[in-house]
Amino acid sequence: MNAITPIEAGVSVALGAPIDVTIENVQKAFGDTPALHGVSLDVKAGELVALLGPSGSGKTTLLRILAGLDAPTAGRVLFGGDDALGLSVQQRNVGFVFQHYALFRHMTVFQNIAFGLTVRPRGERPPKAEIRKRVLHLLDLVQLTGLDKRYPSQLSGGQRQRVALARALAIEPRVLLLDEPFGALDAQVRKDLRRWLREIHDRTGHTTFFVTHDQEEALELADRVVVMSKGRIEQVGTPDEIYDAPASPFVFEFIGESSFLPVTVVDGAVQLDGQSLDLAALGSPHGEATLGFRPHDVSIVEDGGPAITGTIVTERRHGGARRLELEVGTEKHRVEIDMPVDHSRAPGGQVTFRPHRWRLFPR
Amino acid sequence: MAATTIATVRKSSVIPGFGLALGVTLTYLSLIVLIPLALLFWRSASGGPEEFIRISTDPRTIAALRLSFTTSFIAALVNLVFGMILAWILVRYEFPGRRLIDAVIDLPFALPTAVAGIALTTLYAPNGWIGAWLQPFGIRIAYSQTGIIIALIFIGLPFVVRSVQPVLEDLNREVEEVAATLGANRRQTVRRVVMPALMPALLTGFALAFARAVGEYGSVIFIAGNSPYKTEIAPLLIVIKLEEFSYSGATTIAVLMLIASFLVLLAIHLIQSWSRRRYGDV
Amino acid sequence: MSDGAFTTARLHGASGIHFRPVTMERKRVRLALILISLAFLALFLVMPVLAVFVEAFRGGWPAFAEAIFEPDAAAAIRLTLLVAAISVPCNLVFGVAASWAIAKFDFRGKALLNTLIDLPFSVSPVIAGLIYVLMFGSQSLLGPWLKSEGIQVIFAVPGIVLATIFVTFPFVARELIPLMEEQGRGDEEAALSLGASGFQVFFRVTLPNVKWALLYGVLLCNARAMGEFGAVSVVSGHIRGLTNTMPLHVEILYNEYQFAAAFAVASLLAVLALFTLVVKSVLEWRYADEIAATRRH
């Protein structure tokens, strides 16, 4: 559906220019339990940032601190260079979308979206006709034209989520915060809404944070991904950087598929059980390290050169490839590699391979 | 439809004892509740419509019914306000003694009405603990309509609290948080987001308290003064008619009261099914 | 971490201690609401109960003991226990049968049956008494026959029992039905498939699953049975030593201006009420999950 752009409709959705958000050494503890240990992050105006991590990584806590729903134990948050922590939730002017929508179920879709405008003090409240115009425009934007008189209970999950977004956009927020926005939806609806959210963002240009534990979602949707674990930021980068150059074994394992082997770096060369693997480790410190590679980033070696040899434990079909689970080295470490479908190998046999893309993490 | 009903009965009938259980239930229900109540309606009708109308329109009957309904309504309103506040503090706040208060709320359910009646009378009589304080100001509670309202507040107190409490516990806090991010201050959030969500429970609690109050006898008769046309409640008038062997009088008033409470029950039912239909389980 | 950042957070009251979540009212408002509630409860609940005990012991222990062990009072206590001992088991059997039928089977008219079980809750106690007078009194259809057979129902113990059963009718069923509906039929079907007989299923599977709710219902049923006043008053005839239950005895003493004695007997009923509340609360706290209807009455 080709919705009207905000400019064409003559009603702006974003209030002025989007703002930068700066998070400086934000710490948070619930009682004695630390939830965030000194998180710092600079987000540029109009960026779409994913906070990615497993549950308990502190990503939702960070989002709630940005919204003012929680207060940090220490640290600073700046909206457009101005301190935001001194502002109440109401003054902060952020649009917040909850995973389970949190729609007002006794209000129609129209009343839900109009709520933020109708609670403004009399002097700042737009006239009724203006509110109506804006709500109907937002309904167009989220592709729910004509559903204004429905109650939330009469909508599907995806429709409810779009109402929640329209309601957040209605107050012309300075920052948009989405907490697992697609977490409660079916796989297919998730995919559609993901594309749609990206389009909306490109059109409205809000500085947007969204929390997710779905790496695919984060990589596909975000300008930059913030990978979090145990209350700390593990890595910040573009989807390419996160995927191709993970900064830690945690990121490597969390994003995409991965196999690890304990190795030793001797004079800039990687060794396994004292045997060189013909992998150059220039710049890596001497000593113990972890070699990480993705199952599909390996080549089968048949020329007898230095490589990794393993015994096949299982073999199964995996999408467009054949996935082998191998036991490698004297310690029988388990790793997974992919082979072309036509290379069927029986368990018990030997395979020799060499990763053509890999990362070394000193231990 | 019929076929599926039979089919489901048969399907679930791997569990034994349906015939016995339903038989016991229906027999007992009929003997204890249905037949005696039906007899009441039959007896009130057997005097003919003239007799029914004559007693219904008797000024003493009308005065008693009006008194019962107005005092019950006022008491239920008071319980609506304080029940709401009590439910709120019990669900939302942590303070010492919270659990004790939660338990104490049910006291009116557990304390025999006659005991409540004489205790309240002792407190509010002109020479009582509280009555003596009010006496100099010319405020008279016992032996007046105010006394009746006090007793009805007592017995109706748990209904609103216990109706609202579970709904308030289930209320999603995120809804209030989202209202705040949209710029609503606390008062706007409570008035426009929380209260409408609680409204069906509040109305149900109000209706239950009201229905209970209309039929209440034990706690009221001690404190009421029981003077005809002034402080004589409808249940008391039934007892008086019965003592005068005026069975038609007693049955007529009883039927009028029963119809009223059935209407209240119907109202509760409609409130609940309406709110379920409208708001669903979002 | 720089000192500056830390100070800023502190300055804005962000240190957690001063932070007020948006779902929480201001401290002033919270305090006011709690105080209003406490005052209301003190005035309407605590003071009356206190008054009962203070008035009961106004004459000291000897007067209290005399009021309780005096023959008419003792007879009233015995009658109250007898009435409860008959009516509670009756409603227990009915409650179990009704909840078994409603929770474990589907049949037409189930919703209606559910509603009818609750009916006695919405009938004035006085009317509950009245219907039995109409049914068994001297004016009734059965009256002449009962008289010729020498059976007395009204102004006698059977009438009191019937009226008590009526007003306490729904208590056990009300606790069991929602819980058993929630538990479904899976356990019973599993037990049957393992070869258990119907009785084994009931006593070894169903009953253990609902025992706390059953106790809870019986407790409330008993409290109401012993304390019932209006319905019993209509059918009793107030014959001292014969058809007076404890609440009726309290009324008679009170109307005879024997206040201390009236409150002495009343205090026994108040103790029963407080005991009921304590056990009820303990059940609610410890077995909240096994009592479906914790919050409904």
PDB file of N, CA and C in Angstrom, chain B residues 58-89:
ATOM      1  N   ASP B  58     -49.453  -0.418  49.964  1.00  0.00           N
ATOM      2  CA  ASP B  58     -49.685   0.025  51.337  1.00  0.00           C
ATOM      3  C   ASP B  58     -48.564   0.976  51.747  1.00  0.00           C
ATOM      4  N   PRO B  59     -48.909   2.138  52.319  1.00  0.00           N
ATOM      5  CA  PRO B  59     -47.877   3.129  52.634  1.00  0.00           C
ATOM      6  C   PRO B  59     -46.755   2.559  53.507  1.00  0.00           C
ATOM      7  N   ARG B  60     -47.100   1.654  54.424  1.00  0.00           N
ATOM      8  CA  ARG B  60     -46.062   1.114  55.301  1.00  0.00           C
ATOM      9  C   ARG B  60     -45.087   0.238  54.509  1.00  0.00           C
ATOM     10  N   THR B  61     -45.647  -0.545  53.566  1.00  0.00           N
ATOM     11  CA  THR B  61     -44.789  -1.353  52.699  1.00  0.00           C
ATOM     12  C   THR B  61     -43.873  -0.462  51.873  1.00  0.00           C
ATOM     13  N   ILE B  62     -44.495   0.555  51.269  1.00  0.00           N
ATOM     14  CA  ILE B  62     -43.707   1.443  50.406  1.00  0.00           C
ATOM     15  C   ILE B  62     -42.617   2.133  51.212  1.00  0.00           C
ATOM     16  N   ALA B  63     -42.976   2.585  52.415  1.00  0.00           N
ATOM     17  CA  ALA B  63     -41.983   3.267  53.253  1.00  0.00           C
ATOM     18  C   ALA B  63     -40.827   2.324  53.577  1.00  0.00           C
ATOM     19  N   ALA B  64     -41.179   1.065  53.924  1.00  0.00           N
ATOM     20  CA  ALA B  64     -40.135   0.108  54.293  1.00  0.00           C
ATOM     21  C   ALA B  64     -39.225  -0.190  53.103  1.00  0.00           C
ATOM     22  N   LEU B  65     -39.833  -0.430  51.935  1.00  0.00           N
ATOM     23  CA  LEU B  65     -39.030  -0.737  50.746  1.00  0.00           C
ATOM     24  C   LEU B  65     -38.161   0.456  50.364  1.00  0.00           C
ATOM     25  N   ARG B  66     -38.771   1.661  50.416  1.00  0.00           N
ATOM     26  CA  ARG B  66     -37.996   2.846  50.049  1.00  0.00           C
ATOM     27  C   ARG B  66     -36.805   3.000  50.998  1.00  0.00           C
ATOM     28  N   LEU B  67     -37.075   2.807  52.293  1.00  0.00           N
ATOM     29  CA  LEU B  67     -35.998   2.925  53.281  1.00  0.00           C
ATOM     30  C   LEU B  67     -34.889   1.910  52.980  1.00  0.00           C
ATOM     31  N   SER B  68     -35.285   0.655  52.748  1.00  0.00           N
ATOM     32  CA  SER B  68     -34.286  -0.381  52.481  1.00  0.00           C
ATOM     33  C   SER B  68     -33.447  -0.037  51.261  1.00  0.00           C
ATOM     34  N   PHE B  69     -34.116   0.409  50.204  1.00  0.00           N
ATOM     35  CA  PHE B  69     -33.370   0.680  48.971  1.00  0.00           C
ATOM     36  C   PHE B  69     -32.490   1.920  49.097  1.00  0.00           C
ATOM     37  N   THR B  70     -33.010   2.992  49.712  1.00  0.00           N
ATOM     38  CA  THR B  70     -32.180   4.206  49.786  1.00  0.00           C
ATOM     39  C   THR B  70     -30.983   3.997  50.720  1.00  0.00           C
ATOM     40  N   THR B  71     -31.227   3.406  51.900  1.00  0.00           N
ATOM     41  CA  THR B  71     -30.095   3.220  52.805  1.00  0.00           C
ATOM     42  C   THR B  71     -29.071   2.259  52.192  1.00  0.00           C
ATOM     43  N   SER B  72     -29.548   1.213  51.518  1.00  0.00           N
ATOM     44  CA  SER B  72     -28.632   0.267  50.878  1.00  0.00           C
ATOM     45  C   SER B  72     -27.820   0.954  49.795  1.00  0.00           C
ATOM     46  N   PHE B  73     -28.475   1.839  49.049  1.00  0.00           N
ATOM     47  CA  PHE B  73     -27.794   2.539  47.964  1.00  0.00           C
ATOM     48  C   PHE B  73     -26.688   3.437  48.525  1.00  0.00           C
ATOM     49  N   ILE B  74     -27.035   4.191  49.582  1.00  0.00           N
ATOM     50  CA  ILE B  74     -26.035   5.090  50.169  1.00  0.00           C
ATOM     51  C   ILE B  74     -24.868   4.290  50.741  1.00  0.00           C
ATOM     52  N   ALA B  75     -25.219   3.203  51.469  1.00  0.00           N
ATOM     53  CA  ALA B  75     -24.148   2.383  52.059  1.00  0.00           C
ATOM     54  C   ALA B  75     -23.254   1.795  50.967  1.00  0.00           C
ATOM     55  N   ALA B  76     -23.862   1.339  49.880  1.00  0.00           N
ATOM     56  CA  ALA B  76     -23.067   0.768  48.782  1.00  0.00           C
ATOM     57  C   ALA B  76     -22.180   1.829  48.143  1.00  0.00           C
ATOM     58  N   LEU B  77     -22.681   3.062  48.061  1.00  0.00           N
ATOM     59  CA  LEU B  77     -21.865   4.155  47.512  1.00  0.00           C
ATOM     60  C   LEU B  77     -20.648   4.410  48.388  1.00  0.00           C
ATOM     61  N   VAL B  78     -20.877   4.471  49.720  1.00  0.00           N
ATOM     62  CA  VAL B  78     -19.758   4.677  50.647  1.00  0.00           C
ATOM     63  C   VAL B  78     -18.747   3.547  50.474  1.00  0.00           C
ATOM     64  N   ASN B  79     -19.259   2.313  50.377  1.00  0.00           N
ATOM     65  CA  ASN B  79     -18.358   1.176  50.196  1.00  0.00           C
ATOM     66  C   ASN B  79     -17.636   1.217  48.857  1.00  0.00           C
ATOM     67  N   LEU B  80     -18.282   1.798  47.855  1.00  0.00           N
ATOM     68  CA  LEU B  80     -17.647   1.927  46.543  1.00  0.00           C
ATOM     69  C   LEU B  80     -16.381   2.762  46.666  1.00  0.00           C
ATOM     70  N   VAL B  81     -16.511   3.909  47.341  1.00  0.00           N
ATOM     71  CA  VAL B  81     -15.377   4.823  47.480  1.00  0.00           C
ATOM     72  C   VAL B  81     -14.277   4.203  48.346  1.00  0.00           C
ATOM     73  N   PHE B  82     -14.661   3.759  49.559  1.00  0.00           N
ATOM     74  CA  PHE B  82     -13.637   3.248  50.466  1.00  0.00           C
ATOM     75  C   PHE B  82     -13.125   1.875  50.023  1.00  0.00           C
ATOM     76  N   GLY B  83     -13.994   1.091  49.412  1.00  0.00           N
ATOM     77  CA  GLY B  83     -13.567  -0.205  48.899  1.00  0.00           C
ATOM     78  C   GLY B  83     -12.511  -0.037  47.821  1.00  0.00           C
ATOM     79  N   MET B  84     -12.709   0.972  46.975  1.00  0.00           N
ATOM     80  CA  MET B  84     -11.740   1.268  45.915  1.00  0.00           C
ATOM     81  C   MET B  84     -10.392   1.656  46.533  1.00  0.00           C
ATOM     82  N   ILE B  85     -10.446   2.547  47.516  1.00  0.00           N
ATOM     83  CA  ILE B  85      -9.199   2.986  48.165  1.00  0.00           C
ATOM     84  C   ILE B  85      -8.512   1.810  48.847  1.00  0.00           C
ATOM     85  N   LEU B  86      -9.300   0.986  49.549  1.00  0.00           N
ATOM     86  CA  LEU B  86      -8.721  -0.163  50.250  1.00  0.00           C
ATOM     87  C   LEU B  86      -8.072  -1.127  49.268  1.00  0.00           C
ATOM     88  N   ALA B  87      -8.788  -1.446  48.195  1.00  0.00           N
ATOM     89  CA  ALA B  87      -8.230  -2.359  47.197  1.00  0.00           C
ATOM     90  C   ALA B  87      -6.929  -1.777  46.650  1.00  0.00           C
ATOM     91  N   TRP B  88      -6.927  -0.477  46.406  1.00  0.00           N
ATOM     92  CA  TRP B  88      -5.749   0.190  45.844  1.00  0.00           C
ATOM     93  C   TRP B  88      -4.549   0.049  46.762  1.00  0.00           C
ATOM     94  N   ILE B  89      -4.726   0.402  48.042  1.00  0.00           N
ATOM     95  CA  ILE B  89      -3.557   0.352  48.931  1.00  0.00           C
ATOM     96  C   ILE B  89      -3.115  -1.091  49.163  1.00  0.00           C
TER      97      ILE B  89
END
